[in-house]
Short mmCIF file of C-alpha atoms in Angstrom, two decimals:
data_model
loop_
_atom_site.label_atom_id
_atom_site.label_comp_id
_atom_site.label_asym_id
_atom_site.label_seq_id
_atom_site.Cartn_x
_atom_site.Cartn_y
_atom_site.Cartn_z
CA UNK A 1 12.02 -16.98 4.34
CA UNK A 2 12.30 -20.70 5.07
CA UNK A 3 10.60 -21.87 1.88
CA UNK A 4 13.47 -20.76 -0.34
CA UNK A 5 15.52 -23.86 0.44
CA UNK A 6 12.59 -26.19 -0.37
CA UNK A 7 11.71 -24.57 -3.70
CA UNK A 8 15.21 -23.82 -5.04
CA UNK A 9 15.60 -27.37 -6.41
CA UNK A 10 12.28 -27.41 -8.37
CA UNK A 11 13.09 -23.92 -9.66
CA UNK A 12 16.45 -25.12 -10.97
CA UNK A 13 14.84 -28.26 -12.48
CA UNK A 14 12.12 -26.22 -14.16
CA UNK A 15 14.79 -23.89 -15.63
CA UNK A 16 16.60 -26.91 -17.06
CA UNK A 17 13.21 -28.11 -18.62
CA UNK A 18 12.63 -24.73 -20.15
CA UNK A 19 16.13 -24.64 -21.56
CA UNK A 20 15.56 -28.08 -23.11
CA UNK A 21 12.35 -26.71 -24.59
CA UNK A 22 14.09 -23.68 -26.06
CA UNK A 23 16.78 -25.84 -27.53
CA UNK A 24 14.00 -27.79 -29.28
CA UNK A 25 12.95 -24.68 -31.18
CA UNK A 26 10.25 -23.18 -29.01
CA UNK A 27 10.56 -19.41 -28.37
CA UNK A 28 7.92 -19.10 -25.59
CA UNK A 29 6.54 -21.35 -22.80
CA UNK A 30 2.87 -21.67 -23.49
CA UNK A 31 0.19 -23.13 -21.24
CA UNK A 32 0.28 -26.51 -22.91
CA UNK A 33 4.01 -26.69 -22.29
CA UNK A 34 3.96 -25.47 -18.74
CA UNK A 35 2.02 -28.38 -17.25
CA UNK A 36 4.32 -31.06 -18.64
CA UNK A 37 7.51 -29.00 -17.84
CA UNK A 38 6.43 -28.35 -14.23
CA UNK A 39 5.36 -31.91 -13.63
CA UNK A 40 8.72 -33.31 -14.79
CA UNK A 41 10.55 -30.73 -12.68
CA UNK A 42 8.49 -31.34 -9.61
CA UNK A 43 8.82 -35.13 -9.73
CA UNK A 44 12.53 -34.80 -10.14
CA UNK A 45 13.19 -32.19 -7.46
CA UNK A 46 10.51 -32.52 -4.75
CA UNK A 47 11.82 -35.53 -3.03
CA UNK A 48 11.47 -36.03 0.68
CA UNK A 49 15.22 -35.65 1.07
CA UNK A 50 15.18 -32.15 -0.58
CA UNK A 51 12.17 -31.06 1.42
CA UNK A 52 13.68 -32.13 4.73
CA UNK A 53 16.97 -30.53 3.83
CA UNK A 54 15.25 -27.27 2.88
CA UNK A 55 13.26 -27.09 6.03
CA UNK A 56 16.17 -28.11 8.25
CA UNK A 57 17.84 -24.76 7.58
CA UNK A 58 15.07 -22.89 9.29
CA UNK A 59 16.34 -22.45 12.90
CA UNK A 60 13.79 -22.25 15.62
CA UNK A 61 10.85 -23.30 13.58
CA UNK A 62 10.48 -26.88 14.93
CA UNK A 63 10.91 -28.13 18.37
CA UNK A 64 12.91 -31.35 19.28
CA UNK A 65 9.81 -33.39 18.82
CA UNK A 66 8.92 -31.81 15.45
CA UNK A 67 6.21 -29.56 16.84
CA UNK A 68 6.00 -26.04 15.37
CA UNK A 69 7.08 -23.32 17.69
CA UNK A 70 4.53 -20.45 17.64
CA UNK A 71 6.43 -17.52 19.04
CA UNK A 72 6.99 -15.12 16.11
CA UNK A 73 3.46 -15.33 14.54
CA UNK A 74 2.07 -13.62 17.71
CA UNK A 75 4.67 -10.88 17.38
CA UNK A 76 3.79 -10.44 13.78
CA UNK A 77 0.12 -10.13 14.54
CA UNK A 78 0.75 -7.61 17.25
CA UNK A 79 3.00 -5.56 15.02
CA UNK A 80 0.39 -5.71 12.22
CA UNK A 81 -2.23 -4.48 14.67
CA UNK A 82 -0.01 -1.60 15.75
CA UNK A 83 0.47 -0.56 12.15
CA UNK A 84 -3.21 -0.80 11.43
CA UNK A 85 -4.19 1.40 14.44
CA UNK A 86 -1.47 3.86 13.48
CA UNK A 87 -2.74 4.03 9.95
CA UNK A 88 -6.35 4.42 11.25
CA UNK A 89 -5.23 7.44 13.40
CA UNK A 90 -3.40 9.02 10.52
CA UNK A 91 -6.41 8.58 8.19
CA UNK A 92 -8.75 9.89 10.85
CA UNK A 93 -6.77 13.04 11.42
CA UNK A 94 -6.40 13.62 7.63
CA UNK A 95 -10.23 13.13 7.20
CA UNK A 96 -10.85 15.67 9.97
CA UNK A 97 -8.44 18.19 8.35
CA UNK A 98 -10.12 17.65 4.99
CA UNK A 99 -13.59 18.09 6.55
CA UNK A 100 -12.52 21.42 8.06
CA UNK A 101 -11.17 22.58 4.72
CA UNK A 102 -14.35 21.51 2.90
CA UNK A 103 -16.54 23.37 5.45
CA UNK A 104 -14.45 26.57 5.05
CA UNK A 105 -14.89 26.33 1.28
CA UNK A 106 -18.65 25.95 1.67
CA UNK A 107 -18.87 28.90 4.03
CA UNK A 108 -16.89 31.11 1.65
CA UNK A 109 -19.22 30.10 -1.24
CA UNK A 110 -22.46 30.70 0.77
CA UNK A 111 -21.61 34.25 1.76
CA UNK A 112 -21.94 36.87 -1.00
CA UNK A 113 -18.90 39.06 -1.49
CA UNK A 114 -19.24 42.54 -0.05
CA UNK A 115 -18.79 45.23 -2.67
CA UNK A 116 -16.87 48.06 -1.07
CA UNK A 117 -16.66 50.35 -4.05
CA UNK A 118 -16.17 50.34 -7.84
CA UNK A 119 -13.73 47.98 -9.28
CA UNK A 120 -10.46 49.91 -9.10
CA UNK A 121 -7.22 49.86 -7.19
CA UNK A 122 -7.84 51.51 -3.90
CA UNK A 123 -5.51 52.70 -1.17
CA UNK A 124 -6.03 51.75 2.41
CA UNK A 125 -7.56 55.17 3.27
CA UNK A 126 -10.03 54.76 0.41
CA UNK A 127 -11.11 51.38 1.68
CA UNK A 128 -11.66 52.77 5.24
CA UNK A 129 -13.59 55.72 3.91
CA UNK A 130 -15.89 53.58 1.76
CA UNK A 131 -16.47 51.07 4.58
CA UNK A 132 -17.44 53.92 6.97
CA UNK A 133 -19.79 55.39 4.30
CA UNK A 134 -21.25 52.00 3.67
CA UNK A 135 -22.02 51.30 7.33
CA UNK A 136 -23.44 54.80 7.60
CA UNK A 137 -25.79 54.16 4.65
CA UNK A 138 -26.74 50.69 5.96
CA UNK A 139 -27.26 51.57 9.68
CA UNK A 140 -28.10 55.27 9.24
CA UNK A 141 -25.69 56.46 11.84
#
């Protein structure tokens, strides 16, 4: 990103201030220390020369007259919209699949299990015989 060049000098200056604090005997930067350390680092490093030099490394961000060129933000917004629509489609299909699974589970729970015979291991022929005798008893055929 382009702001790395601008904020590298304050970062270095802040590190130097923290090192000086540690050399003074402190073992942690507390809230009361942070304000004074950051203020000293900021005033030392955030000069107009450093800011201009940091932003000058960003090619294509400024026009000859110093006007911002707005080409890449439109591409970024379009790309973000594509990703959002793709995520929406994925979530919609997943929700549909989960809804179908949930409905299958409900329908399985709502129907009582048919009892074919006594609880025992049955062969295929026994199952067919019991089903036919069950339909004969139910329908009387």
